[in-house]
Short mmCIF file of C-alpha atoms in Angstrom, two decimals:
data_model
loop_
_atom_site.label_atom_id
_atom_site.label_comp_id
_atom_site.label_asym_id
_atom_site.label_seq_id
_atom_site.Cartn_x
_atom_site.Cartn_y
_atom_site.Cartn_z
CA UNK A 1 19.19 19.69 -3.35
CA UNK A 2 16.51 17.00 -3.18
CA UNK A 3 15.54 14.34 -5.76
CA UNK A 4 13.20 17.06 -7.36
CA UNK A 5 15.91 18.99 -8.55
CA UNK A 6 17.74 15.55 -10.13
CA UNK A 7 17.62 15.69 -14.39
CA UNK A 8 15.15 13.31 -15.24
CA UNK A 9 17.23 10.44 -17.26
CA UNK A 10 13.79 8.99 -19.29
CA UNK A 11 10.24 10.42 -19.21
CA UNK A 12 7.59 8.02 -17.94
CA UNK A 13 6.39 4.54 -19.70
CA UNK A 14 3.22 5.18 -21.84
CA UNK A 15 0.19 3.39 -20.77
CA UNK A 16 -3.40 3.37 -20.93
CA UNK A 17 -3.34 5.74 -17.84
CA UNK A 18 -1.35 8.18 -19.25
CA UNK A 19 -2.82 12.09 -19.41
CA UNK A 20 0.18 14.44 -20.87
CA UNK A 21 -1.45 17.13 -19.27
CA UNK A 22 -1.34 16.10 -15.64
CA UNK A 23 2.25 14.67 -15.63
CA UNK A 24 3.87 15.56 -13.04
CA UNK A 25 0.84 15.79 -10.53
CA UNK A 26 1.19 17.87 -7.45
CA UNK A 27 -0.26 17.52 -3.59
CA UNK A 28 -2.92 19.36 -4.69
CA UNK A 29 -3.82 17.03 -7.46
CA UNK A 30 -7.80 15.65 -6.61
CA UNK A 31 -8.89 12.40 -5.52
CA UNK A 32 -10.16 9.89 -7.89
CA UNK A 33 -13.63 10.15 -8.82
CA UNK A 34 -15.89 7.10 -8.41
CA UNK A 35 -16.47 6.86 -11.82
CA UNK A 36 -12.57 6.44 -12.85
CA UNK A 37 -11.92 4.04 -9.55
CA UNK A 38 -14.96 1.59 -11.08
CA UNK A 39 -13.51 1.55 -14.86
CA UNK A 40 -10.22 0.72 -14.98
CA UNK A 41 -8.59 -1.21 -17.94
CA UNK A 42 -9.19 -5.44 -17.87
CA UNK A 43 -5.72 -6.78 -16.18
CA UNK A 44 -5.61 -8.29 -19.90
CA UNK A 45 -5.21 -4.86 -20.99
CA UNK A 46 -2.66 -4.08 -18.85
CA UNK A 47 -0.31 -6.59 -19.35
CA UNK A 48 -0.62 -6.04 -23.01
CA UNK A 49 0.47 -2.49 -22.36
CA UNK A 50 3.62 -3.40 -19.99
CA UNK A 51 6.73 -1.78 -21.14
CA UNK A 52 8.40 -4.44 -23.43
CA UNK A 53 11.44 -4.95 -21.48
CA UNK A 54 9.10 -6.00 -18.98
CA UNK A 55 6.99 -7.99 -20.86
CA UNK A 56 9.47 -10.30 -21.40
CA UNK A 57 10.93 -10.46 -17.69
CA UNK A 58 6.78 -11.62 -17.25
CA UNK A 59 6.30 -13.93 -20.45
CA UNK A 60 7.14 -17.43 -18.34
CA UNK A 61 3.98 -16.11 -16.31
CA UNK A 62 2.01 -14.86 -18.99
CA UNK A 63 2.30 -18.30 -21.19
CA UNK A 64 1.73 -20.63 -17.85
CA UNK A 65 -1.68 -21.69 -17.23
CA UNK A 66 -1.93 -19.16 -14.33
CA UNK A 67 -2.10 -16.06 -16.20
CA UNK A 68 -6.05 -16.50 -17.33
CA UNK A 69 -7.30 -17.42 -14.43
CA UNK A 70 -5.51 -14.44 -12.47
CA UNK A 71 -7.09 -12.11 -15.21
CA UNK A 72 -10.41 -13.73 -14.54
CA UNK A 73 -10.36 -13.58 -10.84
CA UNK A 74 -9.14 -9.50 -10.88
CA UNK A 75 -11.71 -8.72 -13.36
CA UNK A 76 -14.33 -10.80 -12.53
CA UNK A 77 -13.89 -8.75 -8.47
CA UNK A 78 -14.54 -5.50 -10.45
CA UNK A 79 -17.22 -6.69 -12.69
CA UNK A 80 -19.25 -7.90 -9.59
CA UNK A 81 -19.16 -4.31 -8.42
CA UNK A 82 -15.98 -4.60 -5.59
CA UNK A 83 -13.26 -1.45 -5.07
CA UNK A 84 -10.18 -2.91 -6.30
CA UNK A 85 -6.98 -1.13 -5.76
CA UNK A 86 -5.16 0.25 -7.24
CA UNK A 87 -6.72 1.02 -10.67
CA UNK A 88 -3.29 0.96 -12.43
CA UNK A 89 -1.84 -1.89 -11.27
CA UNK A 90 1.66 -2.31 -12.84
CA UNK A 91 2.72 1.28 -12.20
CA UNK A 92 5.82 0.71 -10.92
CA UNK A 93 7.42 -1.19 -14.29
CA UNK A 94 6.16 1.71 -15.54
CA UNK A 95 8.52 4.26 -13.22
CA UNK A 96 11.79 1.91 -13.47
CA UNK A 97 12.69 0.32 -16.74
CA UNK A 98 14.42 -3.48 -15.66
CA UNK A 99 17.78 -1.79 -16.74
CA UNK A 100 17.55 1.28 -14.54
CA UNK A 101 16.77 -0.87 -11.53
CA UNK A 102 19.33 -0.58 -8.81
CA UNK A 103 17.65 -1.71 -5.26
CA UNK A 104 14.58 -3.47 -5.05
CA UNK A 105 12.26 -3.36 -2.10
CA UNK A 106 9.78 -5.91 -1.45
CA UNK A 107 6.07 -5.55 -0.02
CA UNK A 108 3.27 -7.50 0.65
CA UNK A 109 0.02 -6.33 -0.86
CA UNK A 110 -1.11 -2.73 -1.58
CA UNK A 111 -3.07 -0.73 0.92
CA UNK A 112 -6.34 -1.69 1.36
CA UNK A 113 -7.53 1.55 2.73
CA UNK A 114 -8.83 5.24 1.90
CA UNK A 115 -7.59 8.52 3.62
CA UNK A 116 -10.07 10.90 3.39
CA UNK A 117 -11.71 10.04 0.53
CA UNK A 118 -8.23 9.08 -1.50
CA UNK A 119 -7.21 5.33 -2.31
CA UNK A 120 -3.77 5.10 -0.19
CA UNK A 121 -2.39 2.46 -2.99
CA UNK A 122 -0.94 3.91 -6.31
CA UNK A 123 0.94 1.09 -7.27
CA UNK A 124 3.97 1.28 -5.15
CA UNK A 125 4.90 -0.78 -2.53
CA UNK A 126 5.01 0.91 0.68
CA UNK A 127 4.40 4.08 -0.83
CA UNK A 128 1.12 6.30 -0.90
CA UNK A 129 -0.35 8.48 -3.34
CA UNK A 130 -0.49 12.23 -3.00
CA UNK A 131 -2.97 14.26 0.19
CA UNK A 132 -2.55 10.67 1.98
CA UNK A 133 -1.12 10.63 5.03
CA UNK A 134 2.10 8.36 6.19
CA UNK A 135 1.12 5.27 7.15
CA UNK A 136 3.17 3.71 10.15
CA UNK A 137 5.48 1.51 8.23
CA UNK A 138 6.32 3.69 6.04
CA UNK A 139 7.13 6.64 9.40
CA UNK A 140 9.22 3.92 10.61
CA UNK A 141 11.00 3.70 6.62
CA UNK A 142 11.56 7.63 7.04
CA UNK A 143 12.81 7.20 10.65
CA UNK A 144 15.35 5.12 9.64
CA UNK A 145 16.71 7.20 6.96
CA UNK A 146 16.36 10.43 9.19
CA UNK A 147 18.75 8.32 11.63
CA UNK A 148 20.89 7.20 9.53
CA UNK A 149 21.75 9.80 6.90
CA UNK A 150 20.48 12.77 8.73
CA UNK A 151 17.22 13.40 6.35
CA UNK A 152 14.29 15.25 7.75
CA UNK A 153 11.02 13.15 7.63
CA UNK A 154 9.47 14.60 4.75
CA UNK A 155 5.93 15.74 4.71
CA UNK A 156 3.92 13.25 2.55
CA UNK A 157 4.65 9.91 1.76
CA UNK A 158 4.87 9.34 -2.59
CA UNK A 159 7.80 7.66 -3.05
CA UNK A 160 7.88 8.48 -7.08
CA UNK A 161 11.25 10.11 -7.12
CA UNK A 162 12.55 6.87 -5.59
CA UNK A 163 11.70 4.78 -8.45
CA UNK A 164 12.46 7.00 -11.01
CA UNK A 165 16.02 6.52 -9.76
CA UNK A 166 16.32 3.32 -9.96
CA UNK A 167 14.51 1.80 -6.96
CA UNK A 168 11.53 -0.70 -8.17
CA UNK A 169 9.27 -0.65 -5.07
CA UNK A 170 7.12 -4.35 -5.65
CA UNK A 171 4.34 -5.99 -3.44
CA UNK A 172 4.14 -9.47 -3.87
CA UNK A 173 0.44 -9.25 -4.44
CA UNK A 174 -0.33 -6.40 -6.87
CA UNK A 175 -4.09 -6.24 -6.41
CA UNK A 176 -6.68 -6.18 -2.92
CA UNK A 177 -10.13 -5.37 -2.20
CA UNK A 178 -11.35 -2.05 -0.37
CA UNK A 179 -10.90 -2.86 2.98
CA UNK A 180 -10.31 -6.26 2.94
CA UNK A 181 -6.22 -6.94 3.65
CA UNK A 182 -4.93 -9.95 1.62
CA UNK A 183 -8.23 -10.75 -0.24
CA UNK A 184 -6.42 -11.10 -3.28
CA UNK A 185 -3.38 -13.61 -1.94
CA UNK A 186 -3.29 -16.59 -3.20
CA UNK A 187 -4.98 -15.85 -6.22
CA UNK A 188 -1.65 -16.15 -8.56
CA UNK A 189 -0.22 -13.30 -8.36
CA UNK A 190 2.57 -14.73 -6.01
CA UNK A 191 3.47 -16.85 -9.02
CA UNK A 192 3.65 -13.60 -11.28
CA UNK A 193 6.20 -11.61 -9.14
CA UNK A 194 8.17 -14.57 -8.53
CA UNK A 195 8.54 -14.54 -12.28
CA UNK A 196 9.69 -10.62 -12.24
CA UNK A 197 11.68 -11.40 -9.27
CA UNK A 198 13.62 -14.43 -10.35
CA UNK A 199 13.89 -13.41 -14.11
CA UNK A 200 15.11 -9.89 -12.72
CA UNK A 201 17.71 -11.41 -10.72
CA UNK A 202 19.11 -13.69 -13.37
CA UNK A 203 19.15 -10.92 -16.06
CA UNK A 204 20.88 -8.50 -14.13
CA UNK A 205 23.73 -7.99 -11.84
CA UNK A 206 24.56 -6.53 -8.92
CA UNK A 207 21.46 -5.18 -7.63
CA UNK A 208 20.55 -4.44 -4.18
CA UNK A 209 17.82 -6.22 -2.82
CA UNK A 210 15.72 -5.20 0.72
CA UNK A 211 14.11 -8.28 2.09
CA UNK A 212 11.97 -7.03 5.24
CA UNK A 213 10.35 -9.61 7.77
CA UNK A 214 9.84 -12.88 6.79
CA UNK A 215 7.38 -12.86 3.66
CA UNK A 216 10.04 -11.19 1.58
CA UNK A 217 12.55 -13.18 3.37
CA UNK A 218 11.52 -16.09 2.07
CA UNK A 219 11.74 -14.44 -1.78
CA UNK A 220 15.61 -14.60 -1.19
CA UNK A 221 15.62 -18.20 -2.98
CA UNK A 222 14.50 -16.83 -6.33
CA UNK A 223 17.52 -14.76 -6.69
CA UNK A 224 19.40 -17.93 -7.99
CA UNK A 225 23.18 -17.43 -6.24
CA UNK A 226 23.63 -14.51 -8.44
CA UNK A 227 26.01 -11.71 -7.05
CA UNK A 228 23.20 -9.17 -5.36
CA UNK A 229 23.48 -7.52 -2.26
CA UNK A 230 20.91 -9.17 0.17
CA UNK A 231 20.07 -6.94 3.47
CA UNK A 232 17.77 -8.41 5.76
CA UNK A 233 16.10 -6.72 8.78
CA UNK A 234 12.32 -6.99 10.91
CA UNK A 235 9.71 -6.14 9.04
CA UNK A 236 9.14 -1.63 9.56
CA UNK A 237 5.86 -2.28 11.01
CA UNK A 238 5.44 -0.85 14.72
CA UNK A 239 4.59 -4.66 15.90
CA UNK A 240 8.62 -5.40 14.78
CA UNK A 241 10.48 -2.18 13.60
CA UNK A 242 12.23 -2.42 17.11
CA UNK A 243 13.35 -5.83 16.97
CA UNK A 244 16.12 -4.74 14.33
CA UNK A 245 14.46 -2.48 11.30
CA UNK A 246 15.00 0.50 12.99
CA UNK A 247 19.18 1.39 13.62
CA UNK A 248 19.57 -1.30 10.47
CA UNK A 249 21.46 0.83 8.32
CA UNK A 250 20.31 -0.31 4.81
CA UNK A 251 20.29 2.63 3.14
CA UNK A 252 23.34 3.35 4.10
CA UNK A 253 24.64 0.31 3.24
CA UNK A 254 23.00 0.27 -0.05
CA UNK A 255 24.62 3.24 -1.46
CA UNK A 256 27.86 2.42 -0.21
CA UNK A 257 27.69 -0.83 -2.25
CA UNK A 258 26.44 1.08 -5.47
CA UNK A 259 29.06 3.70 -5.08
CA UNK A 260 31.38 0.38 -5.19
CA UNK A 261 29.85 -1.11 -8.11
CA UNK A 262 30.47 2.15 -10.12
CA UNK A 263 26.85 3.19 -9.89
CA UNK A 264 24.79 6.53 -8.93
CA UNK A 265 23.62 6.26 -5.28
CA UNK A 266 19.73 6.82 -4.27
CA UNK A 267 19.18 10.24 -3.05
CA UNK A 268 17.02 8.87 -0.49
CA UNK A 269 15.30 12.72 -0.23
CA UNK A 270 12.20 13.69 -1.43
CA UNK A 271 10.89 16.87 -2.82
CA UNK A 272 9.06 19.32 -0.73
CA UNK A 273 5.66 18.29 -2.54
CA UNK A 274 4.50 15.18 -3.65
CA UNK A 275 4.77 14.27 -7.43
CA UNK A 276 2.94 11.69 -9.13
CA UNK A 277 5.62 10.99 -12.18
CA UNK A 278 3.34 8.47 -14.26
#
């Protein structure tokens, strides 16, 4: 049985992308047209329409004098005509509720890039959207887990049914420019998911947190002392997946302390086809 086949606890967060009608999308589901790529709500917007439970995990951020000009920078790239990805930028509060979150696995910055004609970002770290091929971290994510737990690689690379389990997959750096890697660093978004990060970790208890190569290393000091489960291993990029991500045994591991802690385990699997689930 894979995570497909799993009863779906909640349905998906309402927000200004929502479209009843294409929820669940499919592999077969069509790349984003120019126009909807070059309109997508103000960042404004899309804070206002955060999940609640979120929105108050954000509101140090949102009432310090970094929100506005964050939401003037991001906007003010689109209104001067630049691709910024992805269009809906907080999708993944919107696939795992602060509650439902059991492991959380940091990134860097979305994907910058386009695979035939499709955006690769969608929102998730590490994850791609649907008809996009698997990038080499992520190969060396599915490696892991095929060596580990004795999973098949699976055939595309959406990594919905993750979160919708419980796994909040969360870049650092929500936002980036077409082709242009880390063009939105540095901008204030760092200070936003520290927020999320720290105000997660102090809310909550026992949650499982991935901390791969030395950027989300060094997000280990927000977590306050609490009582998480900290694994730390090379970064799965092919420059350092050798030098100790790769026979690491986190997902293993995680699970096994979940199982411990009373809680439902990941069904690190996915479904046959990709599914958009928001």
């Amino acid at each position: 049985m894979t995570s497909a086949s799993r009863t779906r606890s909640k349905s998906s967060q309402a927000s200004l992308f929502d479209d009843a009608s294409a929820t669940p999308l499919d592999a077969t589901a069509q790349p984003q047209t120019s126009k909807a790529a070059d309109s997508p709500p103000t960042l404004e917007a899309q804070f206002a329409a955060l999940p609640p439970a979120w929105r108050t995990h954000l509101n140090p951020f949102i009432e310090s004098d970094a929100y506005a000009p964050l939401c003037r920078f991001v906007d003010g790239e689109r209104a001067a005509g630049k691709t910024v990805y992805p269009a809906d930028v907080f999708r993944a509060l919107r696939l795992t509720s602060p509650d439902e979150v059991k492991v959380v696995i940091i990134g860097q910055d979305p994907y910058h890039g386009e695979d035939r004609g499709t955006p690769q970002a969608h929102g998730l770290a590490f994850s791609v959207a649907p008809n996009v091929r698997t990038p080499p971290s992520l190969r060396n994510i599915f490696k892991e887990i095929a060596a580990s737990l004795g999973h098949e690689p699976p055939r595309h690379g959406c990594l919905d049914t993750w979160a919708k389990q419980g796994v909040l997959l969360l870049n650092t750096v929500l936002t980036v420019e077409r082709d242009s890697a880390a063009s939105h660093a540095k901008r204030g978004w760092e200070k936003c998911t520290d927020t999320l990060i720290h105000e997660l970790a102090m809310r909550h208890d026992g949650l499982v947190f991935m901390l791969w190569g030395a950027h989300a290393q060094a997000k280990r000091a927000l977590l306050g002392g609490k009582s998480h489960y900290v694994l730390e291993a090379p970064h799965p990029s092919p420059l350092s997946a050798h030098r100790g991500f790769l026979g690491c045994g986190h997902f293993v591991s995680a699970n096994e302390y979940l199982v411990k802690h009373g809680r439902e385990p990941i069904d690190w699997r996915l479904p046959d086809e990709a599914q958009m689930l928001a």
